[in-house]
């Protein structure tokens, strides 16, 4: 995924307090036009750790953007939600 097209670029400091093993970050997803698009991904990279060691592979995380829209558009999404795939046969 490309910053500025599918998500807003963000950077900052992530601080884990004593005893914390998990921390979340927010990424603003943009460009959802109601049309289906392929799954895209980007990386979150942790740098310059203080007071800890990240290990060989724990500095980079891949994040996938999964599209929640119906293929190829949302035109029949409500109908499919009510009747399932069988609804398509009657269109």
Short mmCIF file of N, CA and C in Angstrom, two decimals:
data_model
loop_
_atom_site.label_atom_id
_atom_site.label_comp_id
_atom_site.label_asym_id
_atom_site.label_seq_id
_atom_site.Cartn_x
_atom_site.Cartn_y
_atom_site.Cartn_z
N UNK A 1 0.85 -1.18 0.00
CA UNK A 1 0.00 0.00 0.00
C UNK A 1 0.89 1.24 0.00
N UNK A 2 0.39 2.27 -0.57
CA UNK A 2 1.18 3.49 -0.69
C UNK A 2 0.66 4.54 0.29
N UNK A 3 1.58 5.09 1.10
CA UNK A 3 1.21 6.15 2.03
C UNK A 3 0.64 7.32 1.24
N UNK A 4 -0.47 7.86 1.72
CA UNK A 4 -1.12 8.97 1.05
C UNK A 4 -2.24 8.53 0.12
N UNK A 5 -2.21 7.26 -0.32
CA UNK A 5 -3.25 6.74 -1.20
C UNK A 5 -4.20 5.82 -0.43
N UNK A 6 -3.67 4.91 0.36
CA UNK A 6 -4.49 3.95 1.10
C UNK A 6 -4.44 4.17 2.62
N UNK A 7 -3.39 4.81 3.10
CA UNK A 7 -3.29 5.11 4.52
C UNK A 7 -2.49 6.39 4.71
N UNK A 8 -2.67 7.03 5.85
CA UNK A 8 -1.92 8.24 6.16
C UNK A 8 -0.62 7.88 6.86
N UNK A 9 0.50 8.40 6.34
CA UNK A 9 1.80 8.16 6.95
C UNK A 9 1.79 8.70 8.37
N UNK A 10 2.42 7.97 9.27
CA UNK A 10 2.47 8.38 10.66
C UNK A 10 3.80 7.95 11.24
N UNK A 11 4.32 8.73 12.14
CA UNK A 11 5.53 8.34 12.87
C UNK A 11 5.41 8.92 14.27
N UNK A 12 6.13 8.32 15.19
CA UNK A 12 6.07 8.81 16.55
C UNK A 12 6.80 7.87 17.48
N UNK A 13 6.58 8.07 18.76
CA UNK A 13 7.24 7.27 19.78
C UNK A 13 6.24 6.32 20.41
N UNK A 14 6.63 5.05 20.53
CA UNK A 14 5.80 4.03 21.16
C UNK A 14 6.48 3.64 22.46
N UNK A 15 5.81 3.86 23.57
CA UNK A 15 6.40 3.59 24.89
C UNK A 15 5.63 2.47 25.57
N UNK A 16 6.35 1.41 25.90
CA UNK A 16 5.78 0.33 26.69
C UNK A 16 6.23 0.49 28.13
N UNK A 17 5.28 0.57 29.04
CA UNK A 17 5.59 0.72 30.46
C UNK A 17 6.01 -0.64 31.02
N UNK A 18 6.59 -0.63 32.21
CA UNK A 18 7.00 -1.88 32.87
C UNK A 18 5.82 -2.85 32.93
N UNK A 19 6.05 -4.07 32.49
CA UNK A 19 5.02 -5.10 32.52
C UNK A 19 4.15 -5.16 31.28
N UNK A 20 4.21 -4.16 30.41
CA UNK A 20 3.42 -4.18 29.17
C UNK A 20 4.15 -5.00 28.11
N UNK A 21 3.41 -5.85 27.43
CA UNK A 21 3.98 -6.66 26.36
C UNK A 21 3.34 -6.34 25.01
N UNK A 22 2.20 -5.64 25.04
CA UNK A 22 1.46 -5.33 23.83
C UNK A 22 1.08 -3.85 23.84
N UNK A 23 1.18 -3.23 22.69
CA UNK A 23 0.79 -1.83 22.56
C UNK A 23 0.21 -1.63 21.17
N UNK A 24 -0.82 -0.84 21.05
CA UNK A 24 -1.46 -0.59 19.76
C UNK A 24 -1.07 0.75 19.18
N UNK A 25 -1.19 0.84 17.88
CA UNK A 25 -1.01 2.11 17.18
C UNK A 25 -2.21 2.30 16.26
N UNK A 26 -2.50 3.53 15.93
CA UNK A 26 -3.61 3.82 15.02
C UNK A 26 -3.07 4.21 13.66
N UNK A 27 -3.69 3.67 12.62
CA UNK A 27 -3.34 4.01 11.24
C UNK A 27 -4.63 4.40 10.54
N UNK A 28 -4.69 5.61 10.03
CA UNK A 28 -5.88 6.08 9.32
C UNK A 28 -5.89 5.51 7.91
N UNK A 29 -6.93 4.74 7.59
CA UNK A 29 -7.11 4.18 6.25
C UNK A 29 -7.91 5.19 5.43
N UNK A 30 -7.46 5.46 4.22
CA UNK A 30 -8.14 6.42 3.35
C UNK A 30 -8.40 5.79 1.98
N UNK A 31 -9.21 6.44 1.20
CA UNK A 31 -9.42 6.01 -0.18
C UNK A 31 -10.42 4.89 -0.34
N UNK A 32 -11.34 4.71 0.61
CA UNK A 32 -12.36 3.67 0.46
C UNK A 32 -13.52 4.25 -0.33
N UNK A 33 -13.59 3.89 -1.61
CA UNK A 33 -14.61 4.43 -2.49
C UNK A 33 -15.84 3.54 -2.60
N UNK A 34 -15.93 2.52 -1.76
CA UNK A 34 -17.07 1.61 -1.85
C UNK A 34 -16.88 0.54 -2.92
N UNK A 35 -15.71 0.50 -3.54
CA UNK A 35 -15.40 -0.52 -4.53
C UNK A 35 -14.37 -1.47 -3.96
N UNK A 36 -14.45 -2.72 -4.34
CA UNK A 36 -13.51 -3.72 -3.87
C UNK A 36 -12.11 -3.40 -4.38
N UNK A 37 -11.12 -3.67 -3.55
CA UNK A 37 -9.72 -3.56 -3.99
C UNK A 37 -8.93 -4.69 -3.33
N UNK A 38 -7.83 -5.02 -3.92
CA UNK A 38 -7.01 -6.13 -3.44
C UNK A 38 -6.47 -5.84 -2.04
N UNK A 39 -6.16 -6.91 -1.31
CA UNK A 39 -5.51 -6.77 -0.01
C UNK A 39 -4.15 -6.12 -0.22
N UNK A 40 -3.86 -5.12 0.59
CA UNK A 40 -2.59 -4.43 0.48
C UNK A 40 -1.90 -4.47 1.83
N UNK A 41 -0.61 -4.22 1.85
CA UNK A 41 0.10 -4.24 3.11
C UNK A 41 1.19 -3.17 3.16
N UNK A 42 1.56 -2.83 4.38
CA UNK A 42 2.67 -1.92 4.62
C UNK A 42 3.40 -2.41 5.86
N UNK A 43 4.53 -1.81 6.15
CA UNK A 43 5.35 -2.23 7.29
C UNK A 43 5.35 -1.17 8.38
N UNK A 44 5.41 -1.65 9.62
CA UNK A 44 5.67 -0.80 10.78
C UNK A 44 7.06 -1.21 11.25
N UNK A 45 7.96 -0.24 11.34
CA UNK A 45 9.34 -0.53 11.72
C UNK A 45 9.65 0.14 13.05
N UNK A 46 10.13 -0.65 13.99
CA UNK A 46 10.55 -0.12 15.29
C UNK A 46 12.06 0.13 15.24
N UNK A 47 12.47 1.31 15.73
CA UNK A 47 13.88 1.68 15.70
C UNK A 47 14.31 2.25 17.04
N UNK A 48 15.59 2.20 17.29
CA UNK A 48 16.22 2.83 18.46
C UNK A 48 15.57 2.44 19.79
N UNK A 49 15.48 1.14 20.09
CA UNK A 49 14.89 0.74 21.37
C UNK A 49 15.75 1.21 22.55
N UNK A 50 15.09 1.57 23.62
CA UNK A 50 15.78 1.99 24.84
C UNK A 50 15.34 1.09 25.98
N UNK A 51 16.28 0.49 26.67
CA UNK A 51 15.97 -0.35 27.82
C UNK A 51 15.45 -1.72 27.45
N UNK A 52 15.61 -2.13 26.19
CA UNK A 52 15.14 -3.44 25.76
C UNK A 52 15.90 -3.88 24.52
N UNK A 53 15.69 -5.12 24.13
CA UNK A 53 16.24 -5.65 22.90
C UNK A 53 15.09 -6.19 22.06
N UNK A 54 15.07 -5.85 20.79
CA UNK A 54 13.96 -6.30 19.93
C UNK A 54 14.18 -7.70 19.37
N UNK A 55 15.38 -8.18 19.34
CA UNK A 55 15.63 -9.48 18.75
C UNK A 55 15.85 -9.36 17.26
N UNK A 56 16.18 -10.49 16.64
CA UNK A 56 16.54 -10.48 15.22
C UNK A 56 15.40 -10.09 14.30
N UNK A 57 14.17 -10.48 14.61
CA UNK A 57 13.06 -10.29 13.67
C UNK A 57 11.90 -9.47 14.25
N UNK A 58 12.07 -8.91 15.44
CA UNK A 58 10.97 -8.22 16.09
C UNK A 58 10.96 -6.72 15.86
N UNK A 59 11.71 -6.22 14.91
CA UNK A 59 11.75 -4.79 14.64
C UNK A 59 10.79 -4.38 13.53
N UNK A 60 10.30 -5.33 12.76
CA UNK A 60 9.42 -5.02 11.63
C UNK A 60 8.14 -5.85 11.71
N UNK A 61 7.03 -5.19 11.44
CA UNK A 61 5.73 -5.87 11.44
C UNK A 61 5.02 -5.53 10.13
N UNK A 62 4.46 -6.53 9.48
CA UNK A 62 3.65 -6.29 8.28
C UNK A 62 2.20 -6.12 8.70
N UNK A 63 1.57 -5.09 8.16
CA UNK A 63 0.17 -4.81 8.42
C UNK A 63 -0.59 -4.97 7.11
N UNK A 64 -1.66 -5.75 7.13
CA UNK A 64 -2.48 -5.94 5.93
C UNK A 64 -3.76 -5.14 6.02
N UNK A 65 -4.11 -4.50 4.91
CA UNK A 65 -5.38 -3.79 4.79
C UNK A 65 -6.32 -4.71 4.04
N UNK A 66 -7.31 -5.26 4.75
CA UNK A 66 -8.28 -6.15 4.13
C UNK A 66 -9.51 -5.35 3.74
N UNK A 67 -9.93 -5.49 2.52
CA UNK A 67 -11.08 -4.74 2.02
C UNK A 67 -12.36 -5.39 2.50
N UNK A 68 -13.24 -4.60 3.07
CA UNK A 68 -14.52 -5.10 3.56
C UNK A 68 -15.64 -4.96 2.55
N UNK A 69 -15.33 -4.43 1.37
CA UNK A 69 -16.34 -4.23 0.35
C UNK A 69 -16.59 -5.53 -0.42
N UNK A 70 -17.79 -5.64 -0.97
CA UNK A 70 -18.13 -6.80 -1.80
C UNK A 70 -17.49 -6.63 -3.17
N UNK A 71 -17.20 -7.75 -3.81
CA UNK A 71 -16.61 -7.73 -5.15
C UNK A 71 -17.72 -7.72 -6.18
N UNK A 72 -17.71 -6.93 -7.21
CA UNK A 72 -16.78 -5.84 -7.52
C UNK A 72 -17.21 -4.51 -6.92
N UNK A 73 -18.43 -4.46 -6.34
CA UNK A 73 -18.89 -3.22 -5.70
C UNK A 73 -19.87 -3.59 -4.59
N UNK A 74 -20.35 -2.61 -3.88
CA UNK A 74 -21.31 -2.84 -2.80
C UNK A 74 -22.76 -2.82 -3.27
N UNK A 75 -22.97 -2.76 -4.58
CA UNK A 75 -24.32 -2.61 -5.14
C UNK A 75 -25.29 -3.69 -4.62
N UNK A 76 -24.81 -4.93 -4.51
CA UNK A 76 -25.69 -6.03 -4.08
C UNK A 76 -25.31 -6.58 -2.71
N UNK A 77 -24.53 -5.84 -1.94
CA UNK A 77 -24.05 -6.33 -0.66
C UNK A 77 -25.18 -6.64 0.31
N UNK A 78 -26.18 -5.76 0.40
CA UNK A 78 -27.29 -5.98 1.33
C UNK A 78 -28.08 -7.23 0.93
N UNK A 79 -28.35 -7.40 -0.36
CA UNK A 79 -29.07 -8.57 -0.85
C UNK A 79 -28.30 -9.85 -0.53
N UNK A 80 -26.99 -9.83 -0.74
CA UNK A 80 -26.17 -11.02 -0.45
C UNK A 80 -26.15 -11.31 1.05
N UNK A 81 -26.17 -10.26 1.87
CA UNK A 81 -26.19 -10.45 3.31
C UNK A 81 -27.47 -11.13 3.77
N UNK A 82 -28.56 -10.87 3.08
CA UNK A 82 -29.85 -11.46 3.45
C UNK A 82 -30.02 -12.87 2.88
N UNK A 83 -29.60 -13.07 1.62
CA UNK A 83 -29.88 -14.33 0.94
C UNK A 83 -28.64 -15.14 0.60
N UNK A 84 -27.46 -14.61 0.85
CA UNK A 84 -26.23 -15.33 0.54
C UNK A 84 -25.92 -15.32 -0.94
N UNK A 85 -25.02 -16.18 -1.33
CA UNK A 85 -24.55 -16.25 -2.71
C UNK A 85 -25.69 -16.61 -3.67
N UNK A 86 -26.67 -17.32 -3.24
CA UNK A 86 -27.80 -17.70 -4.07
C UNK A 86 -28.50 -16.47 -4.67
N UNK A 87 -28.43 -15.33 -3.99
CA UNK A 87 -29.08 -14.11 -4.49
C UNK A 87 -28.51 -13.66 -5.81
N UNK A 88 -27.25 -13.96 -6.05
CA UNK A 88 -26.61 -13.53 -7.30
C UNK A 88 -27.24 -14.21 -8.50
N UNK A 89 -27.66 -15.44 -8.35
CA UNK A 89 -28.25 -16.19 -9.46
C UNK A 89 -29.53 -15.53 -9.97
N UNK A 90 -30.20 -14.77 -9.14
CA UNK A 90 -31.47 -14.17 -9.52
C UNK A 90 -31.32 -12.75 -10.07
N UNK A 91 -30.12 -12.26 -10.15
CA UNK A 91 -29.89 -10.88 -10.61
C UNK A 91 -29.75 -10.86 -12.13
#
